[in-house]
CSV table of C-alpha atoms in Angstrom, one decimal:
chain,number,residue,atom,x,y,z
A,734,UNK,CA,-13.3,51.7,-16.5
A,735,UNK,CA,-10.5,52.3,-14.3
A,736,UNK,CA,-12.6,50.7,-11.8
A,737,UNK,CA,-13.2,47.9,-13.3
A,738,UNK,CA,-9.6,47.4,-14.3
A,739,UNK,CA,-8.5,47.6,-10.1
A,740,UNK,CA,-11.2,44.7,-9.3
A,741,UNK,CA,-9.4,42.8,-11.9
A,742,UNK,CA,-5.8,43.7,-10.6
A,743,UNK,CA,-7.3,42.7,-7.2
A,744,UNK,CA,-8.8,39.7,-8.2
A,745,UNK,CA,-5.9,38.7,-9.8
A,746,UNK,CA,-3.8,39.2,-7.0
A,747,UNK,CA,-5.8,37.4,-4.6
A,748,UNK,CA,-5.9,34.6,-7.3
A,749,UNK,CA,-2.1,34.0,-7.3
A,750,UNK,CA,-1.8,34.2,-3.7
A,751,UNK,CA,-4.0,31.0,-3.0
A,752,UNK,CA,-1.1,29.1,-4.2
A,753,UNK,CA,0.8,30.3,-1.6
A,754,UNK,CA,1.7,30.0,2.4
A,755,UNK,CA,1.7,32.6,4.6
A,756,UNK,CA,4.8,33.4,6.2
A,757,UNK,CA,6.9,33.3,8.3
A,758,UNK,CA,8.7,30.4,6.3
A,759,UNK,CA,12.1,28.5,8.0
A,760,UNK,CA,14.2,28.3,5.8
A,761,UNK,CA,17.9,25.8,6.7
A,762,UNK,CA,21.1,25.8,4.4
A,763,UNK,CA,22.0,22.2,3.5
A,764,UNK,CA,25.0,23.1,0.7
A,765,UNK,CA,26.9,26.0,-0.2
A,766,UNK,CA,25.6,29.2,-0.6
A,767,UNK,CA,24.0,30.3,-3.9
A,768,UNK,CA,23.3,26.9,-4.8
A,769,UNK,CA,20.1,26.8,-3.4
A,770,UNK,CA,20.7,24.1,-1.1
A,771,UNK,CA,17.9,24.4,1.3
A,772,UNK,CA,15.1,22.7,3.0
A,773,UNK,CA,12.2,25.1,3.5
A,774,UNK,CA,8.9,24.2,6.1
A,775,UNK,CA,6.1,26.7,7.6
A,776,UNK,CA,6.0,26.1,10.9
A,777,UNK,CA,2.3,26.4,10.7
A,778,UNK,CA,2.0,23.7,8.6
A,779,UNK,CA,3.9,21.4,10.8
A,780,UNK,CA,2.2,22.4,13.5
A,781,UNK,CA,-0.9,21.7,12.5
A,782,UNK,CA,0.4,18.3,10.8
A,783,UNK,CA,2.2,17.5,14.2
A,784,UNK,CA,-1.4,18.0,16.0
A,785,UNK,CA,-3.1,16.2,13.2
A,786,UNK,CA,-0.8,13.3,14.3
A,787,UNK,CA,-1.1,13.6,17.9
A,788,UNK,CA,-4.8,13.2,18.0
A,789,UNK,CA,-4.5,10.7,16.3
A,790,UNK,CA,-2.5,8.1,19.3
A,791,UNK,CA,-3.9,6.3,21.5
A,792,UNK,CA,-1.5,5.9,24.3
A,793,UNK,CA,0.4,2.7,24.1
A,794,UNK,CA,-0.2,-0.4,27.1
A,795,UNK,CA,2.0,-0.6,29.8
A,796,UNK,CA,5.7,-0.2,29.8
A,797,UNK,CA,8.8,-2.7,28.1
A,798,UNK,CA,10.4,-4.4,31.4
A,799,UNK,CA,14.1,-3.7,32.1
A,800,UNK,CA,15.0,-7.4,31.3
A,801,UNK,CA,12.6,-10.1,30.9
A,802,UNK,CA,13.2,-14.3,30.0
A,803,UNK,CA,11.1,-15.9,27.3
A,804,UNK,CA,8.2,-18.0,28.7
A,805,UNK,CA,8.6,-21.5,30.1
A,806,UNK,CA,7.8,-23.8,27.1
A,807,UNK,CA,4.2,-24.7,26.6
A,808,UNK,CA,2.6,-21.0,27.4
A,809,UNK,CA,1.1,-21.2,24.2
A,810,UNK,CA,0.8,-22.6,20.8
A,811,UNK,CA,1.3,-22.2,17.5
A,812,UNK,CA,3.6,-18.5,18.6
A,813,UNK,CA,6.3,-18.3,15.9
A,814,UNK,CA,8.0,-15.0,16.1
A,815,UNK,CA,7.5,-13.8,19.1
A,816,UNK,CA,9.0,-17.1,21.3
A,817,UNK,CA,11.7,-14.5,22.9
A,818,UNK,CA,9.2,-12.6,24.6
A,819,UNK,CA,7.7,-13.2,28.7
A,820,UNK,CA,3.9,-13.8,29.4
A,821,UNK,CA,3.4,-10.1,30.3
A,822,UNK,CA,5.2,-9.0,27.1
A,823,UNK,CA,3.2,-10.9,24.4
A,824,UNK,CA,-0.3,-10.0,26.1
A,825,UNK,CA,1.0,-6.1,26.1
A,826,UNK,CA,2.2,-6.6,22.4
A,827,UNK,CA,-0.8,-7.8,21.6
A,828,UNK,CA,-3.1,-5.1,23.4
A,829,UNK,CA,-0.5,-2.6,21.3
A,830,UNK,CA,-1.2,-4.0,18.1
A,831,UNK,CA,-4.9,-4.3,18.5
A,832,UNK,CA,-4.5,-0.1,18.6
A,833,UNK,CA,-1.9,0.1,16.3
A,834,UNK,CA,-3.9,-2.2,13.4
A,835,UNK,CA,-7.0,-3.0,14.6
A,836,UNK,CA,-8.7,-0.3,16.3
A,837,UNK,CA,-10.2,1.3,13.3
A,838,UNK,CA,-12.1,-1.9,13.1
A,839,UNK,CA,-13.6,-2.3,16.4
A,840,UNK,CA,-13.0,-6.0,16.5
A,841,UNK,CA,-10.2,-5.4,19.1
A,842,UNK,CA,-8.2,-9.4,18.8
A,843,UNK,CA,-11.7,-10.7,16.6
A,844,UNK,CA,-9.8,-8.8,13.8
A,845,UNK,CA,-6.7,-11.1,13.6
A,846,UNK,CA,-8.1,-14.3,15.1
A,847,UNK,CA,-10.9,-17.2,14.3
A,848,UNK,CA,-13.9,-17.2,16.3
A,849,UNK,CA,-16.0,-19.8,16.3
A,850,UNK,CA,-19.3,-20.9,16.0
A,851,UNK,CA,-20.2,-20.6,19.5
A,852,UNK,CA,-18.0,-17.4,20.1
A,853,UNK,CA,-15.2,-18.4,21.3
A,854,UNK,CA,-12.0,-17.4,20.3
A,855,UNK,CA,-9.4,-19.6,19.1
A,856,UNK,CA,-5.9,-18.1,19.3
A,857,UNK,CA,-4.3,-21.5,18.2
A,858,UNK,CA,-5.8,-21.5,14.8
A,859,UNK,CA,-4.4,-19.8,11.7
A,860,UNK,CA,-7.4,-20.4,9.5
A,861,UNK,CA,-8.3,-16.3,9.3
A,862,UNK,CA,-5.8,-14.5,6.5
A,863,UNK,CA,-6.0,-11.6,8.7
A,864,UNK,CA,-3.7,-13.9,11.2
A,865,UNK,CA,-0.6,-14.7,8.9
A,866,UNK,CA,-0.5,-11.5,7.3
A,867,UNK,CA,-0.2,-9.6,10.9
A,868,UNK,CA,2.6,-12.5,11.9
A,869,UNK,CA,4.7,-11.4,8.2
A,870,UNK,CA,4.4,-8.3,9.2
A,871,UNK,CA,5.8,-8.2,12.9
A,872,UNK,CA,8.8,-10.2,11.0
A,873,UNK,CA,9.1,-7.5,8.2
A,874,UNK,CA,9.3,-4.8,11.3
A,875,UNK,CA,11.7,-7.2,13.7
A,876,UNK,CA,13.9,-7.2,10.4
A,877,UNK,CA,13.4,-3.7,10.1
A,878,UNK,CA,14.8,-2.6,13.2
A,879,UNK,CA,17.4,-4.9,13.5
A,880,UNK,CA,18.8,-4.8,9.7
A,881,UNK,CA,17.9,-1.5,8.5
A,882,UNK,CA,19.5,1.1,11.4
A,883,UNK,CA,20.9,2.5,8.9
A,884,UNK,CA,17.6,4.5,7.9
A,885,UNK,CA,15.0,3.9,10.4
A,886,UNK,CA,17.3,5.4,13.0
A,887,UNK,CA,18.0,3.8,16.6
A,888,UNK,CA,14.3,4.6,17.4
A,889,UNK,CA,13.1,2.3,14.7
A,890,UNK,CA,9.5,2.1,13.7
A,891,UNK,CA,6.4,-0.1,14.9
A,892,UNK,CA,2.7,-1.2,13.7
A,893,UNK,CA,1.4,2.8,14.1
A,894,UNK,CA,4.2,4.4,11.8
A,895,UNK,CA,2.3,2.9,9.4
A,896,UNK,CA,-1.3,2.0,10.1
A,897,UNK,CA,-2.1,4.2,12.2
A,898,UNK,CA,-5.1,2.4,14.1
A,899,UNK,CA,-6.3,1.5,10.5
A,900,UNK,CA,-6.3,-2.1,9.5
A,901,UNK,CA,-4.6,-1.2,5.9
A,902,UNK,CA,-2.3,2.0,5.7
A,903,UNK,CA,-3.3,4.8,3.4
A,904,UNK,CA,-0.6,4.6,0.9
A,905,UNK,CA,0.6,1.1,-0.8
A,906,UNK,CA,0.1,0.3,-4.6
A,907,UNK,CA,-1.2,-2.4,-7.0
A,908,UNK,CA,0.2,-3.3,-10.7
A,909,UNK,CA,-2.0,-0.9,-13.0
A,910,UNK,CA,-3.6,-2.1,-15.6
A,911,UNK,CA,-1.7,0.0,-18.4
A,912,UNK,CA,-4.1,-1.4,-21.1
A,913,UNK,CA,-6.9,0.0,-20.0
A,914,UNK,CA,-4.9,3.5,-19.4
A,915,UNK,CA,-4.9,3.3,-15.7
A,916,UNK,CA,-2.3,4.3,-14.3
A,917,UNK,CA,-1.8,5.5,-11.1
A,918,UNK,CA,-4.1,8.6,-11.1
A,919,UNK,CA,-1.5,11.2,-9.6
A,920,UNK,CA,0.9,10.9,-12.7
A,921,UNK,CA,-1.2,9.9,-15.5
A,922,UNK,CA,1.2,10.8,-17.9
A,923,UNK,CA,4.1,8.5,-16.8
A,924,UNK,CA,6.0,6.7,-19.1
A,925,UNK,CA,5.8,3.3,-16.9
A,926,UNK,CA,4.2,3.2,-13.7
A,927,UNK,CA,7.0,4.7,-11.4
A,928,UNK,CA,6.2,2.5,-8.4
A,929,UNK,CA,7.9,-0.7,-10.3
A,930,UNK,CA,10.9,1.1,-9.0
A,931,UNK,CA,10.7,0.1,-5.6
A,932,UNK,CA,9.7,-4.2,-6.3
A,933,UNK,CA,12.7,-4.5,-9.7
A,934,UNK,CA,16.2,-4.0,-9.3
A,935,UNK,CA,15.5,-1.4,-12.3
A,936,UNK,CA,17.9,1.8,-11.7
A,937,UNK,CA,16.6,5.2,-12.5
A,938,UNK,CA,20.2,7.0,-13.1
A,939,UNK,CA,20.0,8.3,-16.6
A,940,UNK,CA,22.7,11.2,-16.6
A,941,UNK,CA,25.7,10.3,-18.4
A,942,UNK,CA,29.1,10.4,-16.8
A,943,UNK,CA,30.7,11.6,-19.8
A,944,UNK,CA,29.8,14.3,-23.0
A,945,UNK,CA,27.4,12.6,-25.4
A,946,UNK,CA,29.4,13.3,-28.5
A,947,UNK,CA,28.3,11.9,-31.7
A,948,UNK,CA,30.5,9.2,-31.5
A,949,UNK,CA,29.2,7.7,-28.1
A,950,UNK,CA,26.3,5.6,-27.6
A,951,UNK,CA,24.0,6.9,-25.6
A,952,UNK,CA,21.1,3.9,-24.7
A,953,UNK,CA,18.8,6.8,-22.8
A,954,UNK,CA,15.5,7.3,-24.0
A,955,UNK,CA,13.9,9.8,-23.3
A,956,UNK,CA,10.8,7.7,-22.1
A,957,UNK,CA,13.9,6.3,-19.7
A,958,UNK,CA,14.5,10.1,-18.3
A,959,UNK,CA,10.4,10.9,-18.3
A,960,UNK,CA,10.5,7.9,-16.0
A,961,UNK,CA,13.2,9.3,-13.6
A,962,UNK,CA,11.5,12.1,-12.9
A,963,UNK,CA,8.6,10.9,-12.7
A,964,UNK,CA,10.6,8.5,-9.6
A,965,UNK,CA,11.7,10.7,-8.5
A,966,UNK,CA,8.7,13.8,-7.9
A,967,UNK,CA,6.7,10.8,-6.4
A,968,UNK,CA,9.2,10.1,-3.9
A,969,UNK,CA,9.5,14.4,-3.1
A,970,UNK,CA,5.9,14.4,-2.6
A,971,UNK,CA,6.2,10.9,0.1
A,972,UNK,CA,8.5,13.2,1.9
A,973,UNK,CA,6.9,16.9,1.6
A,974,UNK,CA,10.5,18.5,0.5
A,975,UNK,CA,12.3,19.3,-2.6
A,976,UNK,CA,15.3,18.2,-5.1
A,977,UNK,CA,17.9,19.7,-3.1
A,978,UNK,CA,16.8,17.4,-0.6
A,979,UNK,CA,19.1,15.0,-1.3
A,980,UNK,CA,20.8,16.3,-4.7
A,981,UNK,CA,23.0,19.6,-5.5
A,982,UNK,CA,21.5,21.3,-7.4
A,983,UNK,CA,24.0,22.1,-10.2
A,984,UNK,CA,25.3,18.3,-10.2
A,985,UNK,CA,22.5,16.0,-9.3
A,986,UNK,CA,24.5,12.6,-10.4
A,987,UNK,CA,27.3,13.7,-8.4
A,988,UNK,CA,27.7,11.6,-4.7
A,989,UNK,CA,30.7,13.7,-3.0
A,990,UNK,CA,29.3,16.9,-3.1
A,991,UNK,CA,25.4,15.4,-1.9
A,992,UNK,CA,23.8,16.3,1.5
A,993,UNK,CA,23.8,13.0,3.8
A,994,UNK,CA,20.2,12.4,3.1
A,995,UNK,CA,21.0,11.0,-0.4
A,996,UNK,CA,22.6,8.1,0.7
A,997,UNK,CA,20.1,8.0,3.4
A,998,UNK,CA,17.4,7.6,0.7
A,999,UNK,CA,19.0,5.2,-1.0
A,1000,UNK,CA,19.0,3.1,1.4
A,1001,UNK,CA,15.3,3.4,2.1
A,1002,UNK,CA,14.6,2.3,-1.7
A,1003,UNK,CA,16.9,-0.7,-1.0
A,1004,UNK,CA,15.0,-1.5,2.2
A,1005,UNK,CA,11.5,-1.1,0.2
A,1006,UNK,CA,12.5,-3.4,-2.3
A,1007,UNK,CA,13.5,-5.9,-0.1
A,1008,UNK,CA,10.2,-5.5,2.2
A,1009,UNK,CA,8.3,-5.9,-1.2
A,1010,UNK,CA,10.2,-9.1,-2.4
A,1011,UNK,CA,10.6,-10.8,1.0
A,1012,UNK,CA,7.2,-10.0,2.8
A,1013,UNK,CA,4.8,-8.2,0.4
A,1014,UNK,CA,4.9,-10.7,-2.6
A,1015,UNK,CA,5.0,-13.9,-0.6
A,1016,UNK,CA,2.1,-13.0,0.8
A,1017,UNK,CA,-0.1,-13.4,-2.8
A,1018,UNK,CA,-1.7,-16.4,-1.9
A,1019,UNK,CA,-3.2,-15.1,1.4
A,1020,UNK,CA,-5.4,-12.3,0.2
A,1021,UNK,CA,-8.8,-13.0,-0.3
A,1022,UNK,CA,-9.9,-11.5,-3.6
A,1023,UNK,CA,-11.3,-7.9,-2.3
A,1024,UNK,CA,-7.8,-7.3,-1.0
A,1025,UNK,CA,-6.5,-8.0,-4.5
A,1026,UNK,CA,-5.9,-4.9,-7.3
A,1027,UNK,CA,-6.6,-4.7,-11.2
A,1028,UNK,CA,-3.6,-7.3,-12.0
A,1029,UNK,CA,-5.0,-9.9,-9.2
A,1030,UNK,CA,-2.0,-8.7,-7.2
A,1031,UNK,CA,-1.8,-7.7,-3.2
A,1032,UNK,CA,-1.0,-4.8,-1.9
A,1033,UNK,CA,2.9,-3.1,-1.7
A,1034,UNK,CA,4.5,-0.3,0.0
A,1035,UNK,CA,6.2,3.0,-1.0
A,1036,UNK,CA,8.1,5.2,0.4
A,1037,UNK,CA,4.6,7.6,1.5
A,1038,UNK,CA,3.5,4.2,3.4
A,1039,UNK,CA,5.5,5.6,6.2
A,1040,UNK,CA,6.3,9.1,4.9
A,1041,UNK,CA,2.8,10.3,4.5
A,1042,UNK,CA,4.2,13.5,3.3
A,1043,UNK,CA,7.0,14.1,6.3
A,1044,UNK,CA,10.6,13.5,5.7
A,1045,UNK,CA,10.3,11.6,9.4
A,1046,UNK,CA,7.5,9.3,9.5
A,1047,UNK,CA,4.9,11.5,12.0
A,1048,UNK,CA,7.9,14.3,12.6
A,1049,UNK,CA,9.6,11.6,14.7
A,1050,UNK,CA,6.7,11.3,17.2
A,1051,UNK,CA,7.9,8.5,19.9
A,1052,UNK,CA,4.1,7.1,19.2
A,1053,UNK,CA,5.6,5.7,16.1
A,1054,UNK,CA,9.0,4.6,17.6
A,1055,UNK,CA,9.9,1.2,18.3
A,1056,UNK,CA,12.6,1.0,20.7
A,1057,UNK,CA,10.0,0.6,23.5
A,1058,UNK,CA,8.2,-2.6,22.3
A,1059,UNK,CA,11.2,-5.6,22.5
A,1060,UNK,CA,8.5,-7.9,20.2
A,1061,UNK,CA,10.0,-5.9,17.6
A,1062,UNK,CA,13.3,-4.9,18.0
A,1063,UNK,CA,14.8,-8.1,17.2
A,1064,UNK,CA,14.7,-11.0,14.8
A,1065,UNK,CA,12.0,-13.5,16.5
A,1066,UNK,CA,11.9,-17.1,16.7
A,1067,UNK,CA,9.2,-19.6,17.3
A,1068,UNK,CA,7.9,-20.4,21.2
A,1069,UNK,CA,8.7,-23.9,22.3
A,1070,UNK,CA,7.0,-26.6,20.3
A,1071,UNK,CA,5.4,-23.9,18.0
A,1072,UNK,CA,5.4,-25.0,13.8
A,1073,UNK,CA,8.5,-23.0,12.0
A,1074,UNK,CA,7.0,-19.6,10.7
A,1075,UNK,CA,4.8,-19.6,7.5
A,1076,UNK,CA,2.4,-17.8,5.2
A,1077,UNK,CA,0.2,-20.1,4.4
A,1078,UNK,CA,-3.2,-20.9,5.6
A,1079,UNK,CA,-4.8,-24.3,5.8
A,1080,UNK,CA,-5.8,-25.4,2.4
A,1081,UNK,CA,-8.4,-27.7,4.4
A,1082,UNK,CA,-10.1,-24.4,5.9
A,1083,UNK,CA,-13.0,-22.4,4.9
A,1084,UNK,CA,-12.7,-18.8,3.5
A,1085,UNK,CA,-12.3,-15.9,5.6
A,1086,UNK,CA,-13.2,-12.8,4.0
A,1087,UNK,CA,-11.7,-9.1,5.2
A,1088,UNK,CA,-13.0,-7.9,8.1
A,1089,UNK,CA,-16.0,-5.5,8.2
A,1090,UNK,CA,-15.4,-2.0,7.9
A,1091,UNK,CA,-12.1,-2.2,6.4
A,1092,UNK,CA,-10.8,-0.8,3.3
A,1093,UNK,CA,-10.3,-2.9,0.5
A,1094,UNK,CA,-8.3,-0.9,-2.1
A,1095,UNK,CA,-6.0,1.9,-2.7
A,1096,UNK,CA,-3.2,2.3,-5.2
A,1097,UNK,CA,-0.7,5.8,-5.1
A,1098,UNK,CA,-0.7,9.1,-2.7
A,1099,UNK,CA,-4.4,9.1,-1.1
């Protein structure tokens, strides 16, 4: 009987240990002592993640020029947002895009360019949705690096940061069909879809600035509070951190005592909202049916689209930086003689479907 009891104790201990990580664990204080303000990381886990990132990276083509002049007028046709590049840098950027985005398709340039009936690539034509979307994404990345340095830093980002060689990033989201109980998989009991916070101008602050006495009107409901928690939990999962990475533990709403990371996160929320509103939503009519969600909307971005569980995307690996690629470090303009940027395909053009082998659905954290 004693042996049986000992066995049960040992089995219980082993079961409890499966939820723990092996030491050592690094802890960095981010606030006052005794308040639990710390960032915890496991060097072994981080090293494994960094090795996995390095294994996926393909070397970028060439190096950025020290200085360059835009290509002479007439060099290209229908180049709408890369008119500031020289011919050599334009070609280098196109090659890098096939590595960053189209590598997984095996199609190279043909993933974004029309191939006619004789097998000739028509680089001018916009009659394929992937080219329309790619142009919009180039403009978005230019905007990120030029106008959101307070969040992406001086190094900036490039297409690889999110795509990592795949046509679609891993973490994107659609509107959930709540009528059928299809709320996002990770947060089944959430009162409403947390990702909407990254699209709408809806705040999530629920903590009152004053004592809630009987004569104080409190417009915040229990569901509002639950929604705020789901939004925060989603962000912590996206960045691989805990609440105290951005908040002061005794006083969640206090900005003066919060770490600087809270300001960075707020800028990231505002940035993501703007990107969804200015770049993702306007693409609605460009997506083929297989790229749409259950409610008929196109994909949208969230924190995890770039971060993928790391507090710095890809732990700051240089392969995800944009600073060495002049194509995406400033707002581009049309090449001389090219039309103004558009997100619309030619209505007379035949429909073009998704590239073979590309993912067609995805929502939430995966």
